[in-house]
Coordinates of C-alpha atoms and ligand atoms in Angstrom, one line a residue:
M1 CA 9.5 -23.9 -17.4
H2 CA 6.1 -23.7 -15.7
T3 CA 4.1 -20.7 -16.9
E4 CA 0.7 -21.9 -15.7
N5 CA -1.9 -19.2 -15.3
L6 CA 0.1 -16.4 -16.7
A7 CA -2.0 -13.3 -17.0
C8 CA -0.4 -11.9 -20.1
S9 CA 1.1 -13.3 -23.2
K10 CA 4.2 -11.1 -23.5
I11 CA 5.8 -12.3 -20.3
D12 CA 8.4 -14.4 -22.3
E13 CA 9.6 -11.2 -23.9
A14 CA 9.9 -9.5 -20.5
V15 CA 11.8 -12.5 -19.1
A16 CA 14.2 -12.4 -22.0
A17 CA 14.8 -8.7 -21.6
F18 CA 16.0 -9.1 -18.0
L19 CA 17.8 -12.4 -18.1
A20 CA 21.1 -12.7 -20.0
D21 CA 20.3 -16.4 -20.5
S22 CA 16.5 -17.1 -20.7
S23 CA 17.2 -20.8 -20.5
S24 CA 18.2 -20.3 -16.8
L25 CA 14.5 -19.7 -16.0
T26 CA 13.0 -22.8 -14.3
E27 CA 9.7 -21.4 -13.2
C28 CA 7.6 -18.3 -13.3
L29 CA 4.3 -18.2 -11.4
P30 CA 1.9 -15.6 -10.2
Y31 CA 2.8 -14.4 -6.7
G32 CA 1.4 -12.4 -3.8
N33 CA -1.9 -10.7 -3.0
G34 CA -1.4 -7.1 -4.3
H35 CA -4.6 -5.5 -5.8
I36 CA -2.8 -3.5 -8.5
N37 CA 0.2 -4.9 -10.4
D38 CA 0.6 -8.4 -11.9
T39 CA 3.4 -10.0 -9.8
F40 CA 5.3 -13.2 -10.6
L41 CA 8.0 -15.1 -8.8
M42 CA 10.8 -16.1 -11.2
R43 CA 13.2 -18.9 -10.2
C44 CA 16.4 -19.1 -12.1
Q45 CA 19.3 -21.6 -12.1
T46 CA 22.7 -20.1 -11.5
P47 CA 25.7 -21.4 -13.4
E48 CA 26.9 -23.1 -10.2
N49 CA 23.5 -25.1 -10.1
G50 CA 22.2 -22.9 -7.3
E51 CA 19.0 -20.9 -7.5
R52 CA 18.3 -17.2 -7.6
R53 CA 14.8 -15.8 -7.3
Y54 CA 13.3 -12.6 -8.6
I55 CA 10.0 -10.7 -8.5
L56 CA 8.8 -9.8 -12.0
Q57 CA 6.0 -7.2 -12.2
R58 CA 3.9 -6.0 -14.9
M59 CA 3.1 -2.4 -13.8
N60 CA -0.6 -1.5 -14.0
H61 CA -0.4 1.3 -16.6
D62 CA -4.2 1.9 -16.5
I63 CA -3.6 3.1 -13.0
F64 CA -0.1 4.4 -13.2
K65 CA -0.3 6.5 -16.3
N66 CA 3.4 7.1 -16.7
P67 CA 5.4 4.0 -15.7
P68 CA 8.8 5.5 -16.8
Q69 CA 8.3 8.3 -14.4
L70 CA 7.1 5.9 -11.7
M71 CA 10.3 3.9 -12.2
E72 CA 12.4 7.1 -12.0
N73 CA 10.9 7.6 -8.5
V74 CA 11.5 4.0 -7.4
V75 CA 15.1 4.1 -8.6
H76 CA 15.8 7.4 -7.0
V77 CA 14.1 6.5 -3.7
T78 CA 15.8 3.1 -3.4
Q79 CA 19.2 4.5 -4.2
Y80 CA 18.7 7.2 -1.6
L81 CA 17.6 4.6 1.0
R82 CA 20.5 2.4 0.1
Q83 CA 23.0 5.1 1.1
I84 CA 21.2 5.8 4.4
I85 CA 21.0 2.1 5.2
L86 CA 24.7 1.7 4.4
S87 CA 25.7 4.7 6.6
Q88 CA 23.7 3.1 9.4
G89 CA 25.6 -0.2 9.0
G90 CA 22.5 -2.0 7.7
D91 CA 22.2 -4.5 4.7
P92 CA 20.8 -2.6 1.7
D93 CA 20.3 -5.8 -0.2
R94 CA 17.7 -6.8 2.3
E95 CA 16.4 -3.6 3.9
T96 CA 15.3 -1.9 0.7
L97 CA 14.1 -2.9 -2.7
N98 CA 16.7 -2.8 -5.5
V99 CA 15.9 -2.4 -9.1
V100 CA 17.3 -5.1 -11.5
K101 CA 18.3 -3.7 -14.9
T102 CA 17.5 -5.2 -18.3
A103 CA 20.3 -6.7 -20.3
D104 CA 20.4 -3.3 -22.1
G105 CA 20.9 -1.4 -18.9
A106 CA 17.4 0.0 -18.5
D107 CA 15.4 0.1 -15.3
W108 CA 12.2 -1.2 -17.0
Y109 CA 11.1 -2.9 -20.2
Q110 CA 8.3 -2.2 -22.5
D111 CA 7.1 -5.2 -24.5
S112 CA 5.6 -5.2 -28.0
A113 CA 2.0 -5.0 -26.5
E114 CA 3.1 -1.9 -24.6
N115 CA 3.1 -3.5 -21.2
Y116 CA 5.7 -2.2 -18.7
W117 CA 7.8 -4.6 -16.7
R118 CA 10.3 -4.4 -13.9
V119 CA 12.3 -6.8 -11.8
F120 CA 13.5 -6.8 -8.1
P121 CA 15.6 -9.4 -6.5
F122 CA 13.3 -11.6 -4.3
I123 CA 14.2 -10.8 -0.7
E124 CA 15.1 -14.3 0.6
R125 CA 14.3 -15.4 4.2
S126 CA 11.6 -12.9 4.5
M127 CA 7.8 -13.2 5.0
C128 CA 4.9 -11.2 4.1
L129 CA 1.9 -11.1 6.5
E130 CA -1.6 -10.8 5.1
K131 CA -3.1 -10.3 8.6
V132 CA -1.7 -9.1 11.9
E133 CA -0.9 -12.1 14.0
G134 CA 0.1 -10.3 17.2
E135 CA 0.7 -6.9 18.7
K136 CA 4.4 -7.2 18.4
D137 CA 4.3 -7.6 14.5
F138 CA 2.1 -4.6 14.2
Y139 CA 4.2 -2.5 16.5
D140 CA 7.3 -3.5 14.5
S141 CA 5.6 -2.6 11.2
A142 CA 4.8 0.8 12.8
V143 CA 8.4 1.5 13.8
A144 CA 9.4 0.5 10.2
F145 CA 6.9 2.8 8.5
G146 CA 7.8 5.7 10.9
N147 CA 11.5 5.1 10.3
F148 CA 10.9 5.0 6.5
Q149 CA 9.4 8.4 6.7
K150 CA 12.2 9.7 8.8
M151 CA 14.8 8.3 6.4
L152 CA 13.2 10.1 3.6
A153 CA 12.9 13.4 5.5
G154 CA 15.9 14.9 3.5
F155 CA 14.9 13.4 0.1
P156 CA 14.7 16.1 -2.6
V157 CA 11.0 16.1 -2.8
E158 CA 10.9 18.4 -5.9
T159 CA 12.3 15.5 -7.9
L160 CA 9.4 13.1 -7.2
H161 CA 6.7 12.6 -9.8
E162 CA 3.1 12.5 -8.7
T163 CA 2.4 8.9 -9.8
I164 CA -1.4 9.2 -9.1
P165 CA -2.6 12.7 -8.8
N166 CA -4.8 13.5 -5.7
F167 CA -4.1 10.0 -4.4
H168 CA -5.2 10.8 -0.8
N169 CA -7.2 13.9 -1.5
T170 CA -10.4 12.7 0.1
V171 CA -12.4 15.7 -1.3
S172 CA -11.5 14.7 -4.8
R173 CA -12.1 11.0 -4.0
F174 CA -15.6 12.0 -2.8
Q175 CA -16.3 13.8 -6.1
D176 CA -15.2 10.6 -8.0
F177 CA -17.4 8.6 -5.7
K178 CA -20.5 10.8 -6.4
K179 CA -19.8 10.4 -10.1
A180 CA -19.6 6.6 -9.7
V181 CA -23.0 6.7 -7.9
Q182 CA -24.5 8.6 -10.9
D183 CA -22.9 6.2 -13.4
A184 CA -23.6 3.1 -11.4
D185 CA -24.9 -0.2 -12.7
P186 CA -28.5 -0.1 -11.4
E187 CA -28.4 -3.7 -10.0
R188 CA -25.2 -3.0 -8.1
A189 CA -26.5 0.3 -6.8
A190 CA -29.5 -1.5 -5.4
L191 CA -27.3 -3.9 -3.6
A192 CA -25.3 -1.1 -2.1
Q193 CA -28.0 1.4 -1.1
R194 CA -27.1 1.4 2.6
E195 CA -23.3 1.8 1.9
I196 CA -24.0 4.6 -0.5
A197 CA -26.0 6.5 2.1
F198 CA -23.4 5.9 4.8
A199 CA -20.7 7.4 2.5
L200 CA -22.8 10.4 1.4
D201 CA -23.7 11.1 5.1
R202 CA -20.1 11.8 5.9
E203 CA -19.4 14.4 3.2
Q204 CA -18.6 17.1 5.8
D205 CA -15.6 15.1 7.0
T206 CA -13.9 14.8 3.7
S207 CA -12.2 18.2 3.7
V208 CA -10.7 17.9 7.3
L209 CA -7.2 16.9 6.2
T210 CA -7.1 18.9 2.9
D211 CA -8.1 22.0 4.8
L212 CA -5.4 21.6 7.5
L213 CA -2.8 21.0 4.7
A214 CA -3.9 24.0 2.7
E215 CA -3.7 26.3 5.7
G216 CA -0.3 25.0 6.6
T217 CA -1.3 23.5 9.9
L218 CA -0.1 20.1 8.8
P219 CA 3.3 19.7 7.1
L220 CA 3.8 17.9 3.7
R221 CA 6.4 15.1 4.0
V222 CA 7.6 12.3 1.7
T223 CA 5.3 9.5 2.6
H224 CA 4.6 5.9 1.4
N225 CA 0.9 6.3 1.0
D226 CA 0.1 2.6 0.8
T227 CA 1.1 1.3 4.2
K228 CA -0.9 -1.9 4.5
L229 CA 0.8 -4.8 6.2
N230 CA 1.5 -6.8 3.1
N231 CA 3.6 -3.9 1.8
I232 CA 6.3 -4.7 4.4
L233 CA 8.5 -7.8 4.6
F234 CA 9.5 -9.3 7.9
D235 CA 12.7 -11.2 8.5
A236 CA 11.8 -14.9 8.6
D237 CA 14.5 -15.7 11.2
T238 CA 14.0 -12.8 13.7
R239 CA 10.4 -11.8 12.7
K240 CA 11.5 -8.2 12.8
A241 CA 10.2 -5.7 10.1
L242 CA 12.8 -5.9 7.4
C243 CA 11.9 -4.0 4.2
I244 CA 9.2 -1.6 3.0
I245 CA 8.1 -2.6 -0.5
D246 CA 5.5 -1.4 -3.0
L247 CA 7.1 2.0 -3.5
D248 CA 4.8 3.1 -6.4
T249 CA 3.0 5.7 -4.4
V250 CA 5.9 7.3 -2.6
M251 CA 4.9 10.9 -3.0
P252 CA 4.6 14.1 -1.0
G253 CA 1.8 13.4 1.6
L254 CA 0.7 13.7 5.2
S255 CA 2.1 11.5 8.0
L256 CA -1.6 10.8 8.7
Y257 CA -2.0 9.0 5.4
D258 CA 0.7 6.4 6.4
F259 CA -0.6 6.1 9.9
G260 CA -4.2 5.9 8.9
D261 CA -3.8 3.4 6.1
S262 CA -1.9 1.0 8.3
I263 CA -4.6 1.2 11.0
R264 CA -7.5 0.6 8.6
F265 CA -5.9 -2.7 7.5
G266 CA -3.9 -3.9 10.5
A267 CA -6.0 -2.8 13.5
S268 CA -9.1 -4.5 12.2
T269 CA -10.2 -7.7 13.8
G270 CA -11.2 -9.0 10.4
A271 CA -9.7 -9.3 6.9
E272 CA -10.2 -6.4 4.5
D273 CA -12.7 -8.5 2.6
E274 CA -14.4 -10.3 5.5
P275 CA -18.0 -11.0 4.5
D276 CA -19.2 -11.5 8.1
L277 CA -19.2 -8.0 9.6
D278 CA -19.7 -9.3 13.1
K279 CA -16.0 -10.2 12.9
V280 CA -14.9 -6.7 12.0
S281 CA -14.1 -4.0 14.5
V282 CA -11.2 -1.8 15.6
D283 CA -8.9 -3.5 18.1
L284 CA -7.8 -0.7 20.4
S285 CA -4.8 -2.6 21.7
L286 CA -3.6 -2.9 18.1
F287 CA -4.4 0.8 17.6
E288 CA -2.3 1.6 20.7
A289 CA 0.6 -0.7 19.6
F290 CA 0.8 1.0 16.2
T291 CA 0.6 4.5 17.7
R292 CA 3.5 3.7 20.0
G293 CA 5.6 2.2 17.3
Y294 CA 4.9 4.8 14.7
L295 CA 5.8 7.7 17.0
E296 CA 8.9 5.8 18.0
G297 CA 9.9 5.2 14.3
C298 CA 9.3 8.9 13.5
A299 CA 11.6 9.7 16.5
G300 CA 10.2 13.0 17.6
S301 CA 9.7 14.4 14.1
L302 CA 5.9 14.7 14.2
T303 CA 4.3 18.0 15.3
A304 CA 1.8 18.2 18.2
K305 CA -0.9 18.8 15.7
E306 CA 0.0 15.7 13.6
I307 CA -0.1 13.6 16.7
E308 CA -3.4 15.0 17.8
M309 CA -4.9 14.3 14.4
L310 CA -3.8 10.6 14.3
P311 CA -7.3 9.3 15.0
M312 CA -8.7 11.5 12.2
G313 CA -6.0 10.1 9.9
A314 CA -7.2 6.6 10.7
K315 CA -10.8 7.4 10.2
M316 CA -10.3 9.3 6.9
M317 CA -8.0 6.7 5.3
T318 CA -10.5 4.0 6.2
Y319 CA -13.5 6.1 4.9
E320 CA -11.5 7.0 1.7
C321 CA -10.6 3.4 1.0
G322 CA -14.2 2.5 1.5
I323 CA -15.5 4.9 -1.0
R324 CA -12.8 3.8 -3.5
F325 CA -13.9 0.2 -3.1
L326 CA -17.5 1.1 -3.4
A327 CA -17.0 3.3 -6.5
D328 CA -15.2 0.5 -8.2
F329 CA -18.0 -2.0 -7.3
L330 CA -20.6 0.4 -8.6
T331 CA -18.8 0.9 -12.0
G332 CA -17.8 -2.6 -12.7
D333 CA -14.6 -3.5 -10.8
H334 CA -12.0 -2.0 -13.1
Y335 CA -9.5 -0.8 -10.6
F336 CA -8.9 -3.3 -7.7
K337 CA -8.4 -7.0 -8.6
V338 CA -11.4 -9.0 -7.6
H339 CA -11.6 -12.7 -6.9
R340 CA -15.4 -13.3 -6.3
A341 CA -18.8 -11.7 -6.9
N342 CA -19.3 -8.5 -4.9
H343 CA -15.8 -8.6 -3.7
N344 CA -15.4 -4.8 -3.8
L345 CA -18.7 -4.4 -2.0
D346 CA -17.6 -6.7 0.8
R347 CA -14.4 -4.7 1.0
A348 CA -16.3 -1.4 1.2
R349 CA -18.6 -2.8 3.9
T350 CA -15.6 -3.7 6.2
Q351 CA -14.2 -0.2 5.8
F352 CA -17.5 1.4 6.7
K353 CA -18.0 -1.0 9.6
L354 CA -14.6 0.2 10.9
V355 CA -15.4 3.8 10.4
A356 CA -18.6 3.4 12.4
D357 CA -16.7 1.5 15.1
M358 CA -14.1 4.3 15.2
E359 CA -16.9 6.9 15.6
K360 CA -18.1 4.8 18.6
K361 CA -14.6 4.5 20.1
W362 CA -13.5 8.0 19.2
K363 CA -12.8 9.2 22.8
E364 CA -10.8 6.1 23.6
M365 CA -8.7 6.6 20.4
Q366 CA -8.1 10.2 21.3
A367 CA -7.1 9.2 24.9
I368 CA -4.6 6.7 23.6
V369 CA -3.0 9.2 21.4
A370 CA -3.0 11.9 24.1
R371 CA -1.1 9.5 26.4
Y372 CA 1.8 9.3 23.8
Q373 CA 1.6 13.1 23.2
N374 CA 2.0 13.9 26.8
P375 CA 4.0 11.1 28.3
L376 CA 4.2 11.1 32.1
Ligands
LIG1 P1 0.9 -4.5 -5.6 O1 1.2 -3.1 -6.0 O2 0.1 -5.2 -6.6 O3 0.4 -4.6 -4.2 P2 3.5 -5.3 -4.5 O4 4.7 -4.6 -5.0 O5 3.0 -5.0 -3.2 O6 2.3 -5.3 -5.6 O7 3.9 -6.9 -4.6 C1 2.9 -7.9 -4.3 C2 3.4 -8.9 -3.3 O8 4.6 -9.5 -3.8 C3 3.8 -8.3 -1.9 O9 2.7 -8.1 -1.1 C4 4.9 -9.3 -1.5 O10 4.2 -10.4 -0.9 C5 5.6 -9.8 -2.7 N1 6.8 -9.0 -3.0 C6 7.0 -7.9 -3.8 N2 8.3 -7.6 -3.9 C7 9.0 -8.5 -3.2 C8 10.4 -8.8 -3.0 N3 11.3 -8.0 -3.5 N4 10.8 -9.8 -2.3 C9 9.8 -10.7 -1.8 N5 8.5 -10.5 -1.9 C10 8.1 -9.5 -2.7
LIG2 C1 -4.0 -1.1 -3.3 O1 -1.2 -2.1 -4.3 P1 -1.8 -2.6 -3.0 O2 -2.6 -3.8 -3.2 O3 -0.7 -2.7 -2.0 C2 -4.1 0.4 -3.5 C3 -4.2 1.1 -2.1 C4 -5.4 0.6 -1.3 C5 -5.2 -0.9 -1.2 C6 -6.4 -1.5 -0.5 C7 -2.0 2.1 -6.0 O4 -2.8 -1.4 -2.6 O5 -4.4 2.5 -2.3 O6 -5.4 1.2 0.0 O7 -5.1 -1.6 -2.5 N1 -3.0 0.9 -4.2 C8 -3.2 1.7 -5.3 O8 -6.1 -2.8 -0.1 O9 -4.3 2.2 -5.6
LIG3 MG1 1.2 -4.1 -2.4

């Protein structure tokens, strides 16, 4: 077995907990580009000499404080989706994640170093895009995220645990950011002076969504909350959106969170960590494609106020992600995985460049949304 580069020593224990016969494992290597969990691709030989692949993940329990509760959400949500997909004649083995049990019948495994592990079947003949390659892909992802929310509209929301409290509460994120500025490493703070000022200047925006939620103007729904493009798998044969993954943050939330988080990642002309800011701007054609797809996927379930606020959702999710990256940079990169010096600062810069560009293109973004709100 190849176990090159394995991030944690107890992985063998985890593999043994999930596989009836550990000797069937032929390879286990780090996989994917997630910023949070440690993800591995396991290849196993079947008794018929075929191959079966699985995703093995060590859940990040610094971030997700209660992995058993998180897994209860994931099991509950995937079983619910499975029933809906079946009732619609779909293929639940490909259109939703499925949790693989340990040999003891549990949904997760805790190793002797207190790491929490889980396994999903690898969804074969699928692909994960790290960047939008065309309007059609982005539109498809929008329909899928809208449809995901629609499928979960009847989910018993009171049974969901809050896996990260205040995840998209921008007011509370701003408080955390200000604390990070106070506690910042001085050299890092000096490098990020302009970005800190940019973020502080926009304090008055931070309560827009929380106020509308508190006064009941925007409805609470079951949302995904982490709708970036690499949290969706596309069918490799048809290139259609196939399966929404990374269900760790499925929680009550605003539709604007899902819309906005997709826009901040997918409607940018540059990568999330592009160091050359000249390459980073909001592509309005992509913004329009996503708006069209998301409203189609939600199939009439969004209120007029939600639709009107879509541009604000995009701006606030981009700003919020920017202050999260910047806070992490200032305090030593403990949250998001980093792969080079100043990586989180580069990420924060792209988010703020996008916020500034949205402010410039605000009227156009509103006009695009209005066209879909009042179709001719
Ligand atoms: P993180 O929370 O760290 O972002 P994800 O759950 O998103 O972790 O997984 C990381 C990557 O692994 C995904 O972006 C995707 O490429 C891949 N992946 C995750 N689950 C599956 C699966 N069941 N089948 C195929 N690929 C998967
Ligand atoms: C993280 O897990 P991943 O890589 O899909 C983060 C999101 C951020 C995103 C930025 C649980 O998403 O909130 O928007 O990075 N997830 C968590 O790329 O914090
Ligand atoms: Mg992910």
